[in-house]
Amino acid sequence: MLSRKLEFVSPEGLRIDGRRPNELRRIQARVGVFMQADGSAYIEQGNTKILATVYGPHEVSRKNKPLHDRAIINCEYRVASFATAERKKPVRTDKRALDLAAAVRGAFEGAVMTQLYPRSQIDIFLQVLQSDGGNRAVCINAATLALMDAGIAMKDFVCACSVGCIDDTPLLDINYIEDSAGGPDLTVAVLARSRKTVLVEMDSRLHIDRFDDVLRLAIDGCQAIHSILDSAMVERTKALLAGAASGADADL
């Protein structure tokens, strides 16, 4: 854990990486990065880099029992051995990885229109290529784009953002150094249009008097992220339409 003597917010109101407390990290998103998958997306949020791939709907695997009225959502989360400064050998039974995968799956069970795909399975695979905080939120954002790229019917964009609270100052979209300070860390995922929350998870305790401010900042961050994800999907759609048009011209 980092020393509390480290100044996370300067007297000028700037964080260690130069951002304001309510400012997101720089986000870059690409959709359709893997042709072999039904859907895929890559997101860089600050120095956190996540690759999401989606397969399905397809026949239910042997380890799962098919549901007659809806699809099963399966989620797997992996961290590359080179993703952090400390090299770790991947472990299939890593509890934190299983918990994160369960959180992502839960967020999408309320957003994907699973009733349209009875007796089938949708797989979401998440790979952390570089980790610098906010992995859970960035994974949800990447999975949203990958699911949409796969043509999976969804009620809305699922957008997620994390907020930390250090020395009573809420910090939007925290990085690894801020996360390591040991303060409360809240991750929120919402449906963009309705602002309905589909996931709220918090590490450590937060005083009830601060919770509303932290939650409101997280939801505002989700709304800002939605515009970036929406732009990425618009660019993907334009590319697909341009490809279809060029293919049609070639057939003439």
mmCIF file with all atom_site columns, C-alpha atoms in Angstrom, residues 30-43 49-58 72-78 101 104-105 108 112 121-129 138-152 154 236:
data_model
loop_
_atom_site.group_PDB
_atom_site.id
_atom_site.type_symbol
_atom_site.label_atom_id
_atom_site.label_alt_id
_atom_site.label_comp_id
_atom_site.label_asym_id
_atom_site.label_entity_id
_atom_site.label_seq_id
_atom_site.pdbx_PDB_ins_code
_atom_site.Cartn_x
_atom_site.Cartn_y
_atom_site.Cartn_z
_atom_site.occupancy
_atom_site.B_iso_or_equiv
_atom_site.pdbx_formal_charge
_atom_site.auth_seq_id
_atom_site.auth_comp_id
_atom_site.auth_asym_id
_atom_site.auth_atom_id
_atom_site.pdbx_PDB_model_num
ATOM 1  C CA . ARG A 1 30  ? -11.782 0.143   -31.653 1.00 0.00 ? 30  ARG A CA 1
ATOM 2  C CA . VAL A 1 31  ? -14.484 -2.288  -32.690 1.00 0.00 ? 31  VAL A CA 1
ATOM 3  C CA . GLY A 1 32  ? -14.110 -5.361  -34.918 1.00 0.00 ? 32  GLY A CA 1
ATOM 4  C CA . VAL A 1 33  ? -10.435 -6.053  -34.283 1.00 0.00 ? 33  VAL A CA 1
ATOM 5  C CA . PHE A 1 34  ? -10.732 -9.859  -34.722 1.00 0.00 ? 34  PHE A CA 1
ATOM 6  C CA . MET A 1 35  ? -12.416 -11.319 -37.782 1.00 0.00 ? 35  MET A CA 1
ATOM 7  C CA . GLN A 1 36  ? -12.391 -14.850 -36.287 1.00 0.00 ? 36  GLN A CA 1
ATOM 8  C CA . ALA A 1 37  ? -14.744 -13.850 -33.440 1.00 0.00 ? 37  ALA A CA 1
ATOM 9  C CA . ASP A 1 38  ? -18.433 -13.005 -33.793 1.00 0.00 ? 38  ASP A CA 1
ATOM 10 C CA . GLY A 1 39  ? -17.674 -9.696  -32.104 1.00 0.00 ? 39  GLY A CA 1
ATOM 11 C CA . SER A 1 40  ? -14.593 -7.990  -30.710 1.00 0.00 ? 40  SER A CA 1
ATOM 12 C CA . ALA A 1 41  ? -13.393 -4.690  -29.282 1.00 0.00 ? 41  ALA A CA 1
ATOM 13 C CA . TYR A 1 42  ? -10.228 -3.154  -27.883 1.00 0.00 ? 42  TYR A CA 1
ATOM 14 C CA . ILE A 1 43  ? -10.173 -0.300  -25.372 1.00 0.00 ? 43  ILE A CA 1
ATOM 15 C CA . LYS A 1 49  ? -5.687  -1.976  -22.172 1.00 0.00 ? 49  LYS A CA 1
ATOM 16 C CA . ILE A 1 50  ? -8.445  -4.566  -22.557 1.00 0.00 ? 50  ILE A CA 1
ATOM 17 C CA . LEU A 1 51  ? -9.375  -6.876  -25.433 1.00 0.00 ? 51  LEU A CA 1
ATOM 18 C CA . ALA A 1 52  ? -12.899 -8.354  -25.495 1.00 0.00 ? 52  ALA A CA 1
ATOM 19 C CA . THR A 1 53  ? -14.157 -11.075 -27.826 1.00 0.00 ? 53  THR A CA 1
ATOM 20 C CA . VAL A 1 54  ? -17.657 -12.518 -28.088 1.00 0.00 ? 54  VAL A CA 1
ATOM 21 C CA . TYR A 1 55  ? -18.789 -15.841 -29.556 1.00 0.00 ? 55  TYR A CA 1
ATOM 22 C CA . GLY A 1 56  ? -22.406 -16.803 -29.997 1.00 0.00 ? 56  GLY A CA 1
ATOM 23 C CA . PRO A 1 57  ? -25.207 -17.337 -29.644 1.00 0.00 ? 57  PRO A CA 1
ATOM 24 C CA . HIS A 1 58  ? -24.218 -20.976 -30.065 1.00 0.00 ? 58  HIS A CA 1
ATOM 25 C CA . ILE A 1 72  ? -26.780 -18.378 -20.838 1.00 0.00 ? 72  ILE A CA 1
ATOM 26 C CA . ILE A 1 73  ? -24.112 -15.688 -20.606 1.00 0.00 ? 73  ILE A CA 1
ATOM 27 C CA . ASN A 1 74  ? -20.657 -17.080 -19.931 1.00 0.00 ? 74  ASN A CA 1
ATOM 28 C CA . CYS A 1 75  ? -17.762 -14.762 -19.058 1.00 0.00 ? 75  CYS A CA 1
ATOM 29 C CA . GLU A 1 76  ? -14.052 -15.512 -18.677 1.00 0.00 ? 76  GLU A CA 1
ATOM 30 C CA . TYR A 1 77  ? -11.397 -13.046 -17.520 1.00 0.00 ? 77  TYR A CA 1
ATOM 31 C CA . ARG A 1 78  ? -7.655  -13.388 -17.990 1.00 0.00 ? 78  ARG A CA 1
ATOM 32 C CA . ALA A 1 101 ? -15.968 -12.312 -14.470 1.00 0.00 ? 101 ALA A CA 1
ATOM 33 C CA . VAL A 1 104 ? -19.323 -8.554  -15.714 1.00 0.00 ? 104 VAL A CA 1
ATOM 34 C CA . ARG A 1 105 ? -21.723 -11.416 -16.380 1.00 0.00 ? 105 ARG A CA 1
ATOM 35 C CA . PHE A 1 108 ? -25.006 -7.965  -18.890 1.00 0.00 ? 108 PHE A CA 1
ATOM 36 C CA . VAL A 1 112 ? -28.747 -8.464  -23.092 1.00 0.00 ? 112 VAL A CA 1
ATOM 37 C CA . GLN A 1 121 ? -24.971 -19.629 -24.923 1.00 0.00 ? 121 GLN A CA 1
ATOM 38 C CA . ILE A 1 122 ? -23.139 -16.329 -25.390 1.00 0.00 ? 122 ILE A CA 1
ATOM 39 C CA . ASP A 1 123 ? -19.446 -16.277 -24.463 1.00 0.00 ? 123 ASP A CA 1
ATOM 40 C CA . ILE A 1 124 ? -17.571 -13.122 -23.420 1.00 0.00 ? 124 ILE A CA 1
ATOM 41 C CA . PHE A 1 125 ? -13.784 -13.445 -23.192 1.00 0.00 ? 125 PHE A CA 1
ATOM 42 C CA . LEU A 1 126 ? -11.818 -10.608 -21.587 1.00 0.00 ? 126 LEU A CA 1
ATOM 43 C CA . GLN A 1 127 ? -8.048  -10.298 -21.817 1.00 0.00 ? 127 GLN A CA 1
ATOM 44 C CA . VAL A 1 128 ? -6.105  -7.664  -19.883 1.00 0.00 ? 128 VAL A CA 1
ATOM 45 C CA . LEU A 1 129 ? -3.073  -6.695  -21.944 1.00 0.00 ? 129 LEU A CA 1
ATOM 46 C CA . VAL A 1 138 ? -12.949 -1.035  -18.655 1.00 0.00 ? 138 VAL A CA 1
ATOM 47 C CA . CYS A 1 139 ? -13.830 -4.712  -19.166 1.00 0.00 ? 139 CYS A CA 1
ATOM 48 C CA . ILE A 1 140 ? -17.537 -3.873  -19.096 1.00 0.00 ? 140 ILE A CA 1
ATOM 49 C CA . ASN A 1 141 ? -17.062 -1.086  -21.633 1.00 0.00 ? 141 ASN A CA 1
ATOM 50 C CA . ALA A 1 142 ? -15.058 -3.346  -23.940 1.00 0.00 ? 142 ALA A CA 1
ATOM 51 C CA . ALA A 1 143 ? -17.609 -6.158  -23.601 1.00 0.00 ? 143 ALA A CA 1
ATOM 52 C CA . THR A 1 144 ? -20.429 -3.755  -24.519 1.00 0.00 ? 144 THR A CA 1
ATOM 53 C CA . LEU A 1 145 ? -18.767 -2.922  -27.824 1.00 0.00 ? 145 LEU A CA 1
ATOM 54 C CA . ALA A 1 146 ? -17.900 -6.570  -28.546 1.00 0.00 ? 146 ALA A CA 1
ATOM 55 C CA . LEU A 1 147 ? -21.485 -7.706  -27.911 1.00 0.00 ? 147 LEU A CA 1
ATOM 56 C CA . MET A 1 148 ? -22.838 -5.004  -30.200 1.00 0.00 ? 148 MET A CA 1
ATOM 57 C CA . ASP A 1 149 ? -20.264 -5.931  -32.838 1.00 0.00 ? 149 ASP A CA 1
ATOM 58 C CA . ALA A 1 150 ? -21.555 -9.517  -32.622 1.00 0.00 ? 150 ALA A CA 1
ATOM 59 C CA . GLY A 1 151 ? -25.088 -8.299  -33.308 1.00 0.00 ? 151 GLY A CA 1
ATOM 60 C CA . ILE A 1 152 ? -26.360 -9.399  -29.887 1.00 0.00 ? 152 ILE A CA 1
ATOM 61 C CA . MET A 1 154 ? -29.250 -5.330  -26.035 1.00 0.00 ? 154 MET A CA 1
ATOM 62 C CA . ARG A 1 236 ? -17.678 0.619   -37.025 1.00 0.00 ? 236 ARG A CA 1
#
